[in-house]
Structures are given as C-alpha cells and as structure tokens.
Coordinates of C-alpha atoms in Angstrom, one line a residue:
M1 CA -11.2 -19.9 -39.1
F2 CA -7.4 -19.4 -37.2
H3 CA -8.2 -19.0 -33.9
L4 CA -5.0 -17.7 -32.2
R5 CA -4.6 -19.2 -28.3
L6 CA -3.4 -17.2 -25.4
T7 CA -2.6 -18.3 -21.7
V8 CA -3.1 -15.4 -19.2
L9 CA -1.5 -16.7 -15.9
N10 CA -3.1 -15.3 -12.8
A11 CA 0.6 -14.0 -10.7
F12 CA -2.0 -13.7 -7.8
P13 CA -2.8 -16.8 -5.1
G14 CA -6.2 -15.3 -3.7
I15 CA -9.7 -16.4 -4.3
G16 CA -10.8 -12.7 -5.1
D17 CA -7.5 -12.6 -7.4
V18 CA -9.5 -15.7 -9.4
L19 CA -12.6 -14.2 -9.9
L20 CA -11.2 -10.5 -10.5
L21 CA -8.9 -12.3 -13.1
T22 CA -12.2 -12.9 -15.3
S23 CA -13.2 -9.5 -15.9
L24 CA -9.5 -9.2 -17.6
V25 CA -11.2 -12.4 -19.5
E26 CA -13.7 -10.6 -20.2
S27 CA -12.2 -7.7 -21.8
I28 CA -10.3 -10.0 -23.9
K29 CA -13.2 -11.4 -25.4
N30 CA -15.0 -8.6 -25.8
K31 CA -11.8 -7.0 -28.2
Y32 CA -10.4 -10.5 -29.5
P33 CA -13.9 -12.2 -29.3
N34 CA -12.6 -15.6 -31.4
I35 CA -9.3 -15.5 -29.2
K36 CA -9.3 -18.7 -27.4
V37 CA -7.6 -18.4 -23.6
N38 CA -6.4 -20.5 -20.9
V39 CA -5.9 -19.6 -17.6
V40 CA -3.7 -20.8 -15.1
T41 CA -4.8 -20.1 -11.7
K42 CA -5.4 -21.5 -8.4
H43 CA -8.9 -22.0 -7.5
F44 CA -9.7 -23.0 -10.7
D45 CA -13.0 -24.7 -10.0
L46 CA -14.2 -21.2 -9.7
L47 CA -13.8 -21.0 -13.4
K48 CA -16.5 -23.4 -13.6
N49 CA -19.0 -23.4 -16.6
N50 CA -17.8 -19.9 -17.7
D51 CA -18.1 -19.7 -22.0
S52 CA -15.2 -17.3 -21.7
I53 CA -12.7 -19.4 -20.6
H54 CA -11.1 -22.1 -23.2
S55 CA -9.4 -24.0 -21.4
L56 CA -7.8 -24.1 -17.1
N57 CA -4.3 -25.0 -16.6
K58 CA -3.2 -26.0 -19.2
G59 CA 0.5 -25.7 -20.6
A60 CA 1.7 -22.4 -21.3
T61 CA 1.1 -21.2 -25.2
F62 CA 3.4 -19.4 -27.6
F63 CA 1.4 -15.8 -26.3
T64 CA 1.4 -16.2 -22.7
F65 CA 1.1 -13.0 -20.3
R66 CA 1.2 -13.2 -16.2
H67 CA -1.3 -10.7 -14.9
W68 CA -0.1 -8.9 -11.5
Y69 CA -1.1 -5.5 -10.4
L70 CA 2.5 -5.1 -8.1
E71 CA 3.3 -2.3 -8.9
I72 CA 0.1 -0.4 -8.3
R73 CA -0.1 -1.6 -5.1
Q74 CA 3.5 -0.5 -4.4
N75 CA 3.0 2.6 -5.6
K76 CA -0.2 2.9 -4.0
N77 CA -1.6 5.0 -6.5
P78 CA -5.5 5.8 -5.1
D79 CA -6.6 7.0 -8.6
K80 CA -5.9 3.6 -10.6
H81 CA -7.8 0.7 -11.2
I82 CA -5.9 -2.8 -9.7
L83 CA -6.6 -4.0 -13.2
S84 CA -5.0 -1.2 -15.4
E85 CA -1.7 -2.7 -15.5
S86 CA -2.4 -5.7 -17.4
L87 CA -5.5 -4.0 -19.0
D88 CA -2.7 -1.0 -20.5
K89 CA -0.4 -4.2 -21.5
L90 CA -3.2 -5.8 -23.3
G91 CA -4.0 -2.6 -25.3
L92 CA -7.4 -3.5 -23.8
S93 CA -10.2 -0.9 -23.1
S94 CA -10.0 0.6 -19.2
K95 CA -13.5 -0.4 -18.8
I96 CA -13.5 -2.4 -15.4
R97 CA -16.3 -5.1 -16.7
K98 CA -18.0 -7.3 -14.4
P99 CA -16.8 -10.8 -12.9
H100 CA -17.9 -13.5 -14.9
Y101 CA -19.5 -16.5 -12.8
V102 CA -21.8 -19.1 -13.3
V103 CA -23.9 -20.6 -10.9
T104 CA -25.6 -24.6 -11.7
E105 CA -29.1 -25.3 -11.7
E106 CA -28.1 -27.8 -8.7
E107 CA -26.5 -25.3 -6.5
R108 CA -29.2 -23.1 -7.0
E109 CA -31.4 -26.1 -6.0
N110 CA -29.4 -26.7 -3.0
A111 CA -28.7 -22.8 -1.8
K112 CA -32.5 -22.8 -2.3
K113 CA -33.2 -26.0 0.2
R114 CA -30.4 -24.5 1.8
L115 CA -32.0 -21.0 3.1
K116 CA -36.1 -22.7 3.0
T117 CA -36.2 -22.6 6.9
F118 CA -35.6 -18.9 6.8
K119 CA -37.7 -16.1 6.7
K120 CA -36.7 -13.7 3.5
P121 CA -35.3 -11.1 2.8
F122 CA -31.6 -12.2 3.3
I123 CA -28.6 -10.0 3.2
A124 CA -25.3 -11.4 3.3
I125 CA -22.7 -10.8 5.6
N126 CA -19.0 -11.5 5.9
T127 CA -16.9 -10.0 8.5
S128 CA -13.7 -11.0 8.3
S129 CA -10.3 -11.1 5.4
K130 CA -6.7 -12.4 5.5
E131 CA -5.8 -9.2 5.8
S132 CA -6.7 -7.1 9.7
S133 CA -6.3 -3.6 8.1
K134 CA -9.7 -4.9 5.8
N135 CA -11.7 -5.6 8.6
W136 CA -14.4 -3.3 10.5
L137 CA -14.7 -3.1 14.0
P138 CA -15.8 -6.4 15.7
K139 CA -18.1 -4.5 18.0
Y140 CA -19.3 -2.5 15.3
W141 CA -20.7 -5.0 13.4
K142 CA -22.4 -6.3 17.1
E143 CA -24.0 -2.9 16.9
L144 CA -25.1 -3.0 13.2
L145 CA -26.7 -6.5 13.5
E146 CA -28.7 -5.6 17.1
I147 CA -30.2 -3.3 14.2
L148 CA -30.8 -5.4 11.4
T149 CA -32.0 -8.4 12.6
E150 CA -35.1 -7.2 13.2
G151 CA -36.3 -6.9 10.0
Y152 CA -34.1 -9.0 7.7
T153 CA -32.6 -12.4 7.9
V154 CA -28.7 -12.2 8.1
I155 CA -26.3 -14.9 6.5
Q156 CA -23.1 -14.9 7.5
L157 CA -20.5 -16.5 4.6
G158 CA -16.9 -16.9 4.5
D159 CA -14.4 -19.6 6.8
E160 CA -14.1 -20.4 10.7
S161 CA -12.0 -17.3 11.2
E162 CA -15.5 -15.0 10.9
I163 CA -17.1 -13.5 13.8
E164 CA -19.4 -16.2 15.8
F165 CA -22.6 -13.9 16.5
E166 CA -26.0 -15.2 18.4
N167 CA -28.1 -13.8 15.9
T168 CA -26.7 -14.8 12.4
V169 CA -27.4 -18.0 10.3
R170 CA -24.0 -19.3 9.8
F171 CA -22.8 -21.0 7.0
A172 CA -19.4 -19.6 8.2
G173 CA -16.5 -22.6 7.9
K174 CA -19.2 -25.4 6.8
L175 CA -20.1 -24.4 2.7
D176 CA -17.3 -24.6 0.3
L177 CA -16.8 -22.0 -2.6
R178 CA -19.1 -22.4 -5.1
E179 CA -21.7 -23.0 -2.4
S180 CA -21.0 -20.4 -0.5
V181 CA -21.6 -18.0 -4.1
A182 CA -24.6 -19.6 -4.7
V183 CA -26.3 -19.0 -1.3
L184 CA -24.9 -15.2 -1.9
E185 CA -26.8 -15.4 -5.4
R186 CA -30.0 -16.0 -3.4
C187 CA -29.8 -12.6 -0.9
S188 CA -30.6 -9.1 -1.2
L189 CA -27.7 -7.7 -0.6
F190 CA -24.0 -8.0 0.7
V191 CA -21.9 -6.1 3.8
G192 CA -18.8 -6.5 3.8
G193 CA -14.9 -5.8 3.1
V194 CA -12.9 -5.7 0.0
S195 CA -13.1 -9.8 -0.1
F196 CA -13.9 -12.4 -2.5
L197 CA -17.1 -12.3 -1.8
M198 CA -17.5 -8.9 -2.7
Y199 CA -16.5 -9.7 -6.5
A200 CA -18.7 -12.3 -6.1
A201 CA -21.3 -10.5 -4.8
A202 CA -21.1 -8.3 -8.0
A203 CA -20.9 -11.2 -10.0
V204 CA -23.6 -12.7 -9.6
G205 CA -26.4 -9.3 -9.5
V206 CA -26.5 -8.6 -5.7
K207 CA -25.9 -5.3 -4.7
S208 CA -23.5 -4.7 -2.1
V209 CA -22.9 -2.2 0.7
I210 CA -18.5 -2.5 0.4
I211 CA -17.0 -0.6 4.1
Y212 CA -13.9 0.3 2.5
G213 CA -11.6 1.6 5.4
G214 CA -8.9 3.6 3.4
R215 CA -6.7 0.6 3.1
E216 CA -7.5 0.9 -0.5
T217 CA -9.7 3.0 -2.5
P218 CA -12.9 2.1 -4.7
S219 CA -10.9 3.3 -7.4
N220 CA -8.7 0.6 -6.9
S221 CA -10.7 -1.9 -6.5
G222 CA -14.7 -0.8 -6.3
Y223 CA -17.9 -1.4 -8.5
D224 CA -20.0 1.6 -9.5
Q225 CA -23.2 0.1 -8.5
N226 CA -22.1 -0.8 -5.3
V227 CA -22.3 2.0 -2.0
N228 CA -18.4 1.8 -1.2
L229 CA -17.9 3.4 2.4
F230 CA -14.3 5.0 2.0
E231 CA -12.7 6.8 4.4
R232 CA -9.3 9.3 3.2
M233 CA -7.4 9.2 5.3
E234 CA -2.9 10.9 5.2
C235 CA -1.7 7.1 6.2
G236 CA -3.7 5.7 3.2
P237 CA -4.4 4.2 0.6
C238 CA -1.8 2.1 2.9
W239 CA -2.2 -1.4 0.5
I240 CA -0.9 -3.2 4.0
H241 CA -0.1 -6.8 3.7
E242 CA 0.4 -8.5 6.7
E243 CA 2.2 -11.0 5.0
D244 CA 5.1 -9.1 4.3
G245 CA 5.6 -8.0 7.7
E246 CA 3.6 -5.1 7.8
F247 CA 0.6 -3.3 9.9
C248 CA -1.2 -0.5 10.7
T249 CA 0.2 1.6 13.1
K250 CA -3.2 3.6 13.2
E251 CA -4.7 1.2 15.6
L252 CA -7.6 0.7 11.8
D253 CA -8.8 4.6 12.8
C254 CA -10.1 4.4 8.8
M255 CA -12.3 1.7 10.3
K256 CA -13.3 3.5 13.5
K257 CA -14.9 6.6 11.8
I258 CA -17.4 4.3 9.9
K259 CA -20.2 4.2 12.8
A260 CA -22.9 1.2 12.4
S261 CA -25.8 3.6 12.2
S262 CA -24.1 5.1 8.8
V263 CA -23.7 1.7 7.2
Y264 CA -26.9 1.0 8.2
S265 CA -28.4 3.9 6.3
E266 CA -26.5 3.0 3.4
I267 CA -28.2 -0.6 3.9
I268 CA -32.1 0.6 3.9
N269 CA -31.3 2.7 1.1
Q270 CA -30.2 -0.1 -1.6
L271 CA -32.6 -2.1 -0.2
I272 CA -35.5 0.5 -1.1

C-alpha cells in the first residue's frame, strides 16, 4: 500500500506549542490514517512513543506544511482557535482534538515514588509563564494556597521562576519536562494559566481550572472539559508578547478581577 509522507514543521519554539502541534497531527491522522507524518520541532522528546508520528526531525518531504497561527495572534480574533488556521489550510475538520502524549511505565513508577510520602489528593499548580500577562497575581496565589493546603497536597510544577511558597511540595525547577508530566498525571486537578502544563493536563486526562485573565480567550486555546476563568476587557484579547516589546498598560486589571475565592469555588466544584 502506498503511504504518503507529510512533514509538519512547527514554526513556534514554545514547549506548549509542541503539545498543541500533536492536536493537529491527530486531526491529520483521523482523516488520513495511512499518511506517515514527520514532525520537525524543538523539544521533540515530548513526542516520544507517539504512535501518530512516524518520524521526528527528519529532512523535509515533498509535502511539507508549516504550522503557525500568526494571523490569529495579529488580528486578536477572540472567537477563533489557534489551530484553526492550520486546520483550514489542510482542509480538516474544525474540531479541536486533545493533545496526544504518552507517559511511559518507567516514568509512572518514578512519579509514584516521588509522591509516595505525600498525602492524597494531589493538586498541581503552575504560577509562572514567560509572558507576565498570563500570570495571576502572587498575593492571590498566596490567598488561595492558605485555604487549599488545609485539605490537599499542592504540587508545584514549572521552572525556577515559580513563586516560592512555604506550603507546597516544590518540584518546580527540579524535574525535566517529561518527569513533570508524569507527576501531573497522578494529580486530581491542575490549576494554572495558559501554559505547557495546561496542554499537558489535557493530554493526560487531568481536569483543570485555568486562569485566563483577558490576554486571550478560551475560544482561542481552551478545552471544554476545563473551567476557564476569563475576563472580557475593552483592551482584550491583547495577545501581549513581551519579546516583541509589548507590555500591559492596564496593570493586569483582567487578572485582578479573578479573586482567590472564585478560583477556590471552581476547584471544589471540579473535585466533587
């Protein structure tokens, strides 16, 4: 049987974009199950054991597709998903599929060992993103954790930039990306902003409470199974990217509107 080969080139370097790319691959394979997909991307270790992907970072094939969503980002469309641009160009269904990620048995066992001394249930949090416009206020995190840690073990994931708290189990900056996802898989819930870990939680079936603020909308990047806390602002969605010299002039008013008590209520509703 003849198998067409397609190279999907990821135009974005972010780790969240790598998992988002797997959603596109799932849509391609759903319509064309016999196609062989070659993915070219950074952070390709996140795609380990993904049976929808035939090869990683091989040379470009005759058919090569460059995935990006610059048009949506520039136009600040509040209703269009960031995968829509690529789905439309490839003639695929507009249905947004969840990311595909495979945790190995060895990774599961290691995660189990890391968590064995802590009391269940576990709630994973991630407080920091490379874009400050995605970050909930530190004082609100502190208020939330003062309540949350009374009944739950809070597992803090992410990198060294994570806010430091006294009452969390801090794995931030201590685990690599795959180890972090394996720990996340064992948690009952994820709480954080729009980030790599939001996509990872969707990929491993962990429910989430996502603090959007107003930078982008849940229609841009969210998942229906999550609680997505979004504030519609006159200045949003702003899609601020600090690497492009853009900064919030409203002192993150959209994030200030999302109170710790509201986030806590949604957490409890998700865990019931």
